[in-house]
Amino acid sequence: MEQDADRACLQSFELHESESRLYVLGTNSDRTLWRLLKIDRSEPSELVIDECSTVYTESEHPDLLKGLDEEHRSTGGIKFVTKFYGIIGFIKFLGPYYMLIITEQKRIGEIFGHPVYQVTRTSMVELANSKTRSTFQNSKDENRYRKILNALDLRKDFFFSYSYHIMRSLQKNLTDPQDGWTLYETIFVWNEYLTRRIRNCLRNTLWTVALVHGFFRQDKFSISGKDIILTLIARRSRHYAGTRYLKRGVNEKGRVANDVETEQIVYEAVPGPTEVSSVVQNRGSIPLFWSQETSKLNIKPNIILHEMQNNYEATKLHFENLRARYGNPIIILNLIKTRERRESILRREFDKAIKIINKSLSEENHLRFLHWDLHQNSQGKPTNVLDVLLKVAFRALNLTDFFYCQVAPSSETSAQWPTLLNGLDPYLCDDNNSDDTECTEIVGDVSQEDISGSSDSSGNATAEDKFENSGPPPPKPPKFQKGVLRTNCIDCLDRTNVAQYAYGLAALGHQLHALGSIESPELGLEAPLAHHLMHFYERMGDTLAVQYSGSAAHNKVFSARRGHLKLFIQSQEFFRTLQRHYSNTCIDANKQAAINLFLGYFQPQQGKPALWELESSSGEHNNDLFDDHPSTLKRVKSDGTILHESNASISGSGHCHNEPLSALQPDVQNGFQFPTSESDSFHENEISSACGSGVSHLRYTPTASDVLHVPRAEVEYCHDSGDSNFLDLEWLSTSGNSSDERSIATSTPANLSTENVISGIAPYIMENHLAEIQSQKLPQSFVQWVNDTDTFWY
């Protein structure tokens, strides 16, 4: 679109209706330009959209409405319905189409002056008119689908921006600027499926918003006389999305459950040219085929490992996807237990998979890994694990680096992006260029003193002050993050969040140092900023845990860090465990069904089994794959895959034996096809090649021979395999955190036998207590507390 008016960002909308059409009028932030969208209502089972090419001014707006009213005078004219702030998308069950819109929003922050909003209220508008509505309104199945979709509360943790591509990291936005409707096909846009038809029709995104699900928090703090904006963003992947026990491990396309990208952005709150820094890390389920069967009486159900492929093709696809998203190196921090029988099965198999994958890769592409279990190290003092994790974080940050650049912001009247002052080539920072100290800076000796107060009390000049007498400092070369730290435990919630905080703290010191706000690149655990950042990560951890598991995170380490009494910590852990267990056994099925509908995993069809009927699917009904009958709807019991008629290839996407609700891959849709984003097209190509090498395109129901049964004598991890190719575990296990330990030399790794952070509650107490309350009728107040997912304190 060549004209500036056509590129104007629509941020406010009016919905008007006539008997035959819906009219959407959209305007920009200052209401100077108006556009018109027409939606046909005569055939509500078909989506017919027409965008008027005329751009109207504010003075022409009343005349436009008057003309539309005159056009429909014979049928009663047009009526104002509501004001709203963007179209979420269109969905169809068995009857008419519905339009999902945002009727209330709340501003939660901004990035370079681009506001970010949270969805606070939504509405579903039926496209059927008064004549055709009676055909569908008495349909029991139609109403049930509507109720299922409403179980996904869009008012919780969905955010968007009209002018900033919040679904992409800052480094991607600045170094690889893109625009247009294809951005919706990135893995973090949850309403990609719902907006697919309107984007295909209009070839733009003027009328829709791209919803990101996860966490967003922003705050301002003062350091060395500067106001610094700190932003923490967590983006949940829409691929293989779901709830805790219904989405585990990896699917055939290499996509994992609970895949979350966390970005930490820091810049100074000043107008004009400024500096900005960001760092990205990742969490995701262990990329193996495994599952856990929910049990109302068993708090910790057994882990079932499905022996699918000896060459770990799906695991390899997952890491190839990470490499395509983030570059090299891929660093794996695996926090699962080594001597707990339930988790050690995955521990052994994951280590085996990494080593087999590394054999097929060049040395420069090898996966870096560290298997490290927190519990034994936290027996004496839980907060000591943060010292160890900080050492890991500094080492990982040294390998991946972080993003830093100086930007020249756009003019006030332009909606364009700020631009880098020093070019866009991410390879400007060549690690082999020894003369460029900014690009090859490594972690050296660092000071232990507290350097994060609101002013520089040490008397040491900051990097900016040193140029005060010699004019403005020369532009600094940009730094680019290459690679990513991927952290996981079993759920990728509690232990993972502690490790991600340590990495965020290590990165924050380097970010502030690059901005010239502090002299040393290290922030100690006792620094005021460390406590401020811990609050950020604790809130993020609670939010992500509620989304995936139904309760806030187990924050034993954070609570101990604050000095909470052990009794209080145990009480909180107990109730959160209880809350999580209730959600997993009683609520998650409905949540999974809503996610399946919203993301397009399951698409209702007349004459086909309904979504709720799949809950009673049994293995006897699905022993055959019915390859000769692609229109047959069925469920593959091992992974919860729902198959339905499609011209595209279909891949399995699940894990669980007794999964009550399951999913079709969102990439496979009826009708409209779209070019995929870099991540999607990468996967499709890899799947094609993988199938040629023997990876089945469909998952199957595991038999007894497919499930790995690990004898008790073999549970202990094989000590000759090593726990790390990433750093020296003997160095890591030494106490203290002095600066001379920052010089890391990788040697033959020692073996640690450690365990993970636990809630501190005896399992038999939990089970006895649960049995007692389940023998009675649960009070409504308790159920409401579980649904509201309140936390006790921060």
PDB file of N, CA, C and O in Angstrom, residues 633-683:
ATOM      1  N   LEU A 633     -12.861 -39.233  11.110  1.00  0.00           N
ATOM      2  CA  LEU A 633     -12.360 -38.535  12.300  1.00  0.00           C
ATOM      3  C   LEU A 633     -12.044 -39.548  13.373  1.00  0.00           C
ATOM      4  O   LEU A 633     -12.854 -40.397  13.677  1.00  0.00           O
ATOM      5  N   LYS A 634     -10.858 -39.469  13.922  1.00  0.00           N
ATOM      6  CA  LYS A 634     -10.487 -40.421  14.954  1.00  0.00           C
ATOM      7  C   LYS A 634      -9.408 -39.832  15.845  1.00  0.00           C
ATOM      8  O   LYS A 634      -8.837 -38.790  15.561  1.00  0.00           O
ATOM      9  N   ARG A 635      -9.114 -40.524  16.902  1.00  0.00           N
ATOM     10  CA  ARG A 635      -8.129 -40.074  17.871  1.00  0.00           C
ATOM     11  C   ARG A 635      -7.050 -41.119  18.011  1.00  0.00           C
ATOM     12  O   ARG A 635      -7.334 -42.286  18.235  1.00  0.00           O
ATOM     13  N   VAL A 636      -5.794 -40.696  17.850  1.00  0.00           N
ATOM     14  CA  VAL A 636      -4.679 -41.609  18.086  1.00  0.00           C
ATOM     15  C   VAL A 636      -4.372 -41.550  19.563  1.00  0.00           C
ATOM     16  O   VAL A 636      -3.957 -40.530  20.081  1.00  0.00           O
ATOM     17  N   LYS A 637      -4.574 -42.643  20.238  1.00  0.00           N
ATOM     18  CA  LYS A 637      -4.611 -42.617  21.692  1.00  0.00           C
ATOM     19  C   LYS A 637      -3.294 -42.209  22.320  1.00  0.00           C
ATOM     20  O   LYS A 637      -3.260 -41.595  23.374  1.00  0.00           O
ATOM     21  N   SER A 638      -2.196 -42.533  21.679  1.00  0.00           N
ATOM     22  CA  SER A 638      -0.910 -42.266  22.306  1.00  0.00           C
ATOM     23  C   SER A 638      -0.595 -40.792  22.400  1.00  0.00           C
ATOM     24  O   SER A 638       0.109 -40.365  23.276  1.00  0.00           O
ATOM     25  N   ASP A 639      -1.118 -40.007  21.471  1.00  0.00           N
ATOM     26  CA  ASP A 639      -0.717 -38.605  21.492  1.00  0.00           C
ATOM     27  C   ASP A 639      -1.873 -37.639  21.414  1.00  0.00           C
ATOM     28  O   ASP A 639      -1.666 -36.447  21.369  1.00  0.00           O
ATOM     29  N   GLY A 640      -3.075 -38.138  21.377  1.00  0.00           N
ATOM     30  CA  GLY A 640      -4.210 -37.235  21.384  1.00  0.00           C
ATOM     31  C   GLY A 640      -4.445 -36.535  20.078  1.00  0.00           C
ATOM     32  O   GLY A 640      -5.042 -35.478  20.038  1.00  0.00           O
ATOM     33  N   THR A 641      -3.974 -37.061  18.980  1.00  0.00           N
ATOM     34  CA  THR A 641      -4.152 -36.400  17.700  1.00  0.00           C
ATOM     35  C   THR A 641      -5.571 -36.564  17.192  1.00  0.00           C
ATOM     36  O   THR A 641      -6.122 -37.639  17.223  1.00  0.00           O
ATOM     37  N   ILE A 642      -6.155 -35.499  16.719  1.00  0.00           N
ATOM     38  CA  ILE A 642      -7.449 -35.561  16.069  1.00  0.00           C
ATOM     39  C   ILE A 642      -7.230 -35.386  14.576  1.00  0.00           C
ATOM     40  O   ILE A 642      -6.598 -34.433  14.139  1.00  0.00           O
ATOM     41  N   LEU A 643      -7.727 -36.306  13.798  1.00  0.00           N
ATOM     42  CA  LEU A 643      -7.568 -36.250  12.361  1.00  0.00           C
ATOM     43  C   LEU A 643      -8.907 -35.956  11.721  1.00  0.00           C
ATOM     44  O   LEU A 643      -9.937 -36.470  12.137  1.00  0.00           O
ATOM     45  N   HIS A 644      -8.892 -35.122  10.689  1.00  0.00           N
ATOM     46  CA  HIS A 644     -10.110 -34.908   9.935  1.00  0.00           C
ATOM     47  C   HIS A 644      -9.761 -34.605   8.488  1.00  0.00           C
ATOM     48  O   HIS A 644      -8.619 -34.455   8.129  1.00  0.00           O
ATOM     49  N   GLU A 645     -10.774 -34.505   7.682  1.00  0.00           N
ATOM     50  CA  GLU A 645     -10.563 -34.401   6.249  1.00  0.00           C
ATOM     51  C   GLU A 645      -9.742 -33.179   5.906  1.00  0.00           C
ATOM     52  O   GLU A 645     -10.018 -32.077   6.324  1.00  0.00           O
ATOM     53  N   SER A 646      -8.710 -33.363   5.109  1.00  0.00           N
ATOM     54  CA  SER A 646      -7.838 -32.275   4.696  1.00  0.00           C
ATOM     55  C   SER A 646      -7.001 -32.746   3.545  1.00  0.00           C
ATOM     56  O   SER A 646      -6.667 -33.910   3.412  1.00  0.00           O
ATOM     57  N   ASN A 647      -6.637 -31.809   2.696  1.00  0.00           N
ATOM     58  CA  ASN A 647      -5.764 -32.141   1.583  1.00  0.00           C
ATOM     59  C   ASN A 647      -4.306 -32.111   1.990  1.00  0.00           C
ATOM     60  O   ASN A 647      -3.427 -32.557   1.265  1.00  0.00           O
ATOM     61  N   ALA A 648      -4.051 -31.513   3.152  1.00  0.00           N
ATOM     62  CA  ALA A 648      -2.670 -31.378   3.598  1.00  0.00           C
ATOM     63  C   ALA A 648      -2.275 -32.597   4.406  1.00  0.00           C
ATOM     64  O   ALA A 648      -3.095 -33.351   4.904  1.00  0.00           O
ATOM     65  N   SER A 649      -0.973 -32.784   4.557  1.00  0.00           N
ATOM     66  CA  SER A 649      -0.475 -33.847   5.411  1.00  0.00           C
ATOM     67  C   SER A 649      -0.736 -33.489   6.852  1.00  0.00           C
ATOM     68  O   SER A 649      -0.740 -32.339   7.239  1.00  0.00           O
ATOM     69  N   ILE A 650      -0.961 -34.505   7.657  1.00  0.00           N
ATOM     70  CA  ILE A 650      -1.289 -34.291   9.060  1.00  0.00           C
ATOM     71  C   ILE A 650      -0.267 -34.983   9.920  1.00  0.00           C
ATOM     72  O   ILE A 650       0.098 -36.115   9.672  1.00  0.00           O
ATOM     73  N   SER A 651       0.185 -34.259  10.958  1.00  0.00           N
ATOM     74  CA  SER A 651       1.167 -34.838  11.869  1.00  0.00           C
ATOM     75  C   SER A 651       0.587 -34.960  13.247  1.00  0.00           C
ATOM     76  O   SER A 651      -0.215 -34.161  13.678  1.00  0.00           O
ATOM     77  N   GLY A 652       1.021 -35.972  13.966  1.00  0.00           N
ATOM     78  CA  GLY A 652       0.588 -36.138  15.346  1.00  0.00           C
ATOM     79  C   GLY A 652       1.080 -35.010  16.202  1.00  0.00           C
ATOM     80  O   GLY A 652       2.079 -34.395  15.929  1.00  0.00           O
ATOM     81  N   SER A 653       0.357 -34.782  17.289  1.00  0.00           N
ATOM     82  CA  SER A 653       0.703 -33.628  18.106  1.00  0.00           C
ATOM     83  C   SER A 653       0.458 -33.839  19.579  1.00  0.00           C
ATOM     84  O   SER A 653       0.096 -32.944  20.279  1.00  0.00           O
ATOM     85  N   GLY A 654       0.643 -35.025  20.075  1.00  0.00           N
ATOM     86  CA  GLY A 654       0.305 -35.175  21.467  1.00  0.00           C
ATOM     87  C   GLY A 654       1.133 -36.184  22.192  1.00  0.00           C
ATOM     88  O   GLY A 654       2.196 -36.560  21.784  1.00  0.00           O
ATOM     89  N   HIS A 655       0.545 -36.676  23.317  1.00  0.00           N
ATOM     90  CA  HIS A 655       1.407 -37.457  24.172  1.00  0.00           C
ATOM     91  C   HIS A 655       0.687 -38.441  25.062  1.00  0.00           C
ATOM     92  O   HIS A 655       1.311 -39.351  25.565  1.00  0.00           O
ATOM     93  N   CYS A 656      -0.535 -38.218  25.396  1.00  0.00           N
ATOM     94  CA  CYS A 656      -1.087 -38.810  26.609  1.00  0.00           C
ATOM     95  C   CYS A 656      -2.006 -39.975  26.309  1.00  0.00           C
ATOM     96  O   CYS A 656      -2.817 -39.919  25.428  1.00  0.00           O
ATOM     97  N   HIS A 657      -1.882 -41.062  27.086  1.00  0.00           N
ATOM     98  CA  HIS A 657      -2.716 -42.239  26.893  1.00  0.00           C
ATOM     99  C   HIS A 657      -4.187 -41.929  27.079  1.00  0.00           C
ATOM    100  O   HIS A 657      -5.022 -42.326  26.293  1.00  0.00           O
ATOM    101  N   ASN A 658      -4.508 -41.259  28.166  1.00  0.00           N
ATOM    102  CA  ASN A 658      -5.903 -41.030  28.497  1.00  0.00           C
ATOM    103  C   ASN A 658      -6.262 -39.560  28.368  1.00  0.00           C
ATOM    104  O   ASN A 658      -6.917 -38.986  29.217  1.00  0.00           O
ATOM    105  N   GLU A 659      -5.796 -38.925  27.335  1.00  0.00           N
ATOM    106  CA  GLU A 659      -6.049 -37.511  27.138  1.00  0.00           C
ATOM    107  C   GLU A 659      -7.513 -37.295  26.803  1.00  0.00           C
ATOM    108  O   GLU A 659      -8.012 -37.762  25.789  1.00  0.00           O
ATOM    109  N   PRO A 660      -8.277 -36.580  27.608  1.00  0.00           N
ATOM    110  CA  PRO A 660      -9.692 -36.428  27.346  1.00  0.00           C
ATOM    111  C   PRO A 660     -10.003 -35.535  26.164  1.00  0.00           C
ATOM    112  O   PRO A 660     -11.030 -35.688  25.531  1.00  0.00           O
ATOM    113  N   LEU A 661      -9.119 -34.562  25.900  1.00  0.00           N
ATOM    114  CA  LEU A 661      -9.328 -33.667  24.782  1.00  0.00           C
ATOM    115  C   LEU A 661      -8.023 -33.517  24.053  1.00  0.00           C
ATOM    116  O   LEU A 661      -6.969 -33.446  24.656  1.00  0.00           O
ATOM    117  N   SER A 662      -8.059 -33.469  22.750  1.00  0.00           N
ATOM    118  CA  SER A 662      -6.820 -33.484  22.008  1.00  0.00           C
ATOM    119  C   SER A 662      -6.901 -32.595  20.798  1.00  0.00           C
ATOM    120  O   SER A 662      -7.859 -31.877  20.620  1.00  0.00           O
ATOM    121  N   ALA A 663      -5.855 -32.639  19.947  1.00  0.00           N
ATOM    122  CA  ALA A 663      -5.696 -31.547  19.017  1.00  0.00           C
ATOM    123  C   ALA A 663      -5.205 -31.945  17.655  1.00  0.00           C
ATOM    124  O   ALA A 663      -4.401 -32.826  17.511  1.00  0.00           O
ATOM    125  N   LEU A 664      -5.671 -31.216  16.676  1.00  0.00           N
ATOM    126  CA  LEU A 664      -5.131 -31.269  15.326  1.00  0.00           C
ATOM    127  C   LEU A 664      -4.117 -30.159  15.188  1.00  0.00           C
ATOM    128  O   LEU A 664      -4.274 -29.103  15.760  1.00  0.00           O
ATOM    129  N   GLN A 665      -3.072 -30.388  14.435  1.00  0.00           N
ATOM    130  CA  GLN A 665      -2.075 -29.336  14.259  1.00  0.00           C
ATOM    131  C   GLN A 665      -2.702 -28.098  13.649  1.00  0.00           C
ATOM    132  O   GLN A 665      -3.449 -28.178  12.683  1.00  0.00           O
ATOM    133  N   PRO A 666      -2.433 -26.911  14.203  1.00  0.00           N
ATOM    134  CA  PRO A 666      -3.077 -25.709  13.710  1.00  0.00           C
ATOM    135  C   PRO A 666      -2.656 -25.338  12.307  1.00  0.00           C
ATOM    136  O   PRO A 666      -3.299 -24.515  11.681  1.00  0.00           O
ATOM    137  N   ASP A 667      -1.546 -25.902  11.799  1.00  0.00           N
ATOM    138  CA  ASP A 667      -1.124 -25.553  10.461  1.00  0.00           C
ATOM    139  C   ASP A 667      -2.054 -26.140   9.412  1.00  0.00           C
ATOM    140  O   ASP A 667      -2.070 -25.708   8.277  1.00  0.00           O
ATOM    141  N   VAL A 668      -2.797 -27.192   9.794  1.00  0.00           N
ATOM    142  CA  VAL A 668      -3.619 -27.900   8.822  1.00  0.00           C
ATOM    143  C   VAL A 668      -5.037 -27.380   8.924  1.00  0.00           C
ATOM    144  O   VAL A 668      -5.712 -27.604   9.899  1.00  0.00           O
ATOM    145  N   GLN A 669      -5.499 -26.672   7.942  1.00  0.00           N
ATOM    146  CA  GLN A 669      -6.824 -26.104   7.960  1.00  0.00           C
ATOM    147  C   GLN A 669      -7.520 -26.408   6.643  1.00  0.00           C
ATOM    148  O   GLN A 669      -6.890 -26.639   5.623  1.00  0.00           O
ATOM    149  N   ASN A 670      -8.863 -26.377   6.712  1.00  0.00           N
ATOM    150  CA  ASN A 670      -9.630 -26.581   5.497  1.00  0.00           C
ATOM    151  C   ASN A 670      -9.619 -25.308   4.670  1.00  0.00           C
ATOM    152  O   ASN A 670      -9.725 -24.208   5.166  1.00  0.00           O
ATOM    153  N   GLY A 671      -9.552 -25.456   3.371  1.00  0.00           N
ATOM    154  CA  GLY A 671      -9.732 -24.309   2.485  1.00  0.00           C
ATOM    155  C   GLY A 671      -8.492 -23.484   2.345  1.00  0.00           C
ATOM    156  O   GLY A 671      -7.522 -23.875   1.736  1.00  0.00           O
ATOM    157  N   PHE A 672      -8.501 -22.282   2.933  1.00  0.00           N
ATOM    158  CA  PHE A 672      -7.487 -21.274   2.681  1.00  0.00           C
ATOM    159  C   PHE A 672      -6.108 -21.748   3.083  1.00  0.00           C
ATOM    160  O   PHE A 672      -5.908 -22.291   4.135  1.00  0.00           O
ATOM    161  N   GLN A 673      -5.144 -21.491   2.233  1.00  0.00           N
ATOM    162  CA  GLN A 673      -3.755 -21.818   2.527  1.00  0.00           C
ATOM    163  C   GLN A 673      -2.934 -20.546   2.457  1.00  0.00           C
ATOM    164  O   GLN A 673      -3.187 -19.655   1.661  1.00  0.00           O
ATOM    165  N   PHE A 674      -1.907 -20.465   3.286  1.00  0.00           N
ATOM    166  CA  PHE A 674      -1.116 -19.249   3.383  1.00  0.00           C
ATOM    167  C   PHE A 674       0.360 -19.580   3.351  1.00  0.00           C
ATOM    168  O   PHE A 674       0.772 -20.633   3.804  1.00  0.00           O
ATOM    169  N   PRO A 675       1.165 -18.647   2.861  1.00  0.00           N
ATOM    170  CA  PRO A 675       2.606 -18.826   3.003  1.00  0.00           C
ATOM    171  C   PRO A 675       2.953 -18.764   4.469  1.00  0.00           C
ATOM    172  O   PRO A 675       2.390 -17.973   5.213  1.00  0.00           O
ATOM    173  N   THR A 676       3.857 -19.613   4.897  1.00  0.00           N
ATOM    174  CA  THR A 676       4.188 -19.687   6.309  1.00  0.00           C
ATOM    175  C   THR A 676       5.364 -18.800   6.637  1.00  0.00           C
ATOM    176  O   THR A 676       6.123 -18.369   5.778  1.00  0.00           O
ATOM    177  N   SER A 677       5.511 -18.531   7.927  1.00  0.00           N
ATOM    178  CA  SER A 677       6.641 -17.749   8.391  1.00  0.00           C
ATOM    179  C   SER A 677       7.894 -18.600   8.356  1.00  0.00           C
ATOM    180  O   SER A 677       7.873 -19.772   8.043  1.00  0.00           O
ATOM    181  N   GLU A 678       9.016 -17.989   8.740  1.00  0.00           N
ATOM    182  CA  GLU A 678      10.281 -18.695   8.648  1.00  0.00           C
ATOM    183  C   GLU A 678      10.283 -19.955   9.502  1.00  0.00           C
ATOM    184  O   GLU A 678      10.826 -20.977   9.113  1.00  0.00           O
ATOM    185  N   SER A 679       9.612 -19.901  10.671  1.00  0.00           N
ATOM    186  CA  SER A 679       9.604 -21.084  11.522  1.00  0.00           C
ATOM    187  C   SER A 679       8.700 -22.160  10.959  1.00  0.00           C
ATOM    188  O   SER A 679       9.010 -23.333  11.003  1.00  0.00           O
ATOM    189  N   ASP A 680       7.541 -21.753  10.406  1.00  0.00           N
ATOM    190  CA  ASP A 680       6.610 -22.737   9.894  1.00  0.00           C
ATOM    191  C   ASP A 680       7.146 -23.413   8.648  1.00  0.00           C
ATOM    192  O   ASP A 680       7.100 -24.629   8.498  1.00  0.00           O
ATOM    193  N   SER A 681       7.666 -22.628   7.699  1.00  0.00           N
ATOM    194  CA  SER A 681       8.168 -23.213   6.462  1.00  0.00           C
ATOM    195  C   SER A 681       9.361 -24.112   6.747  1.00  0.00           C
ATOM    196  O   SER A 681       9.550 -25.131   6.109  1.00  0.00           O
ATOM    197  N   PHE A 682      10.129 -23.747   7.739  1.00  0.00           N
ATOM    198  CA  PHE A 682      11.272 -24.583   8.126  1.00  0.00           C
ATOM    199  C   PHE A 682      10.796 -25.958   8.558  1.00  0.00           C
ATOM    200  O   PHE A 682      11.317 -26.980   8.144  1.00  0.00           O
ATOM    201  N   HIS A 683       9.743 -25.987   9.374  1.00  0.00           N
ATOM    202  CA  HIS A 683       9.249 -27.265   9.877  1.00  0.00           C
ATOM    203  C   HIS A 683       8.675 -28.114   8.765  1.00  0.00           C
ATOM    204  O   HIS A 683       8.888 -29.312   8.726  1.00  0.00           O
TER     205      HIS A 683
END
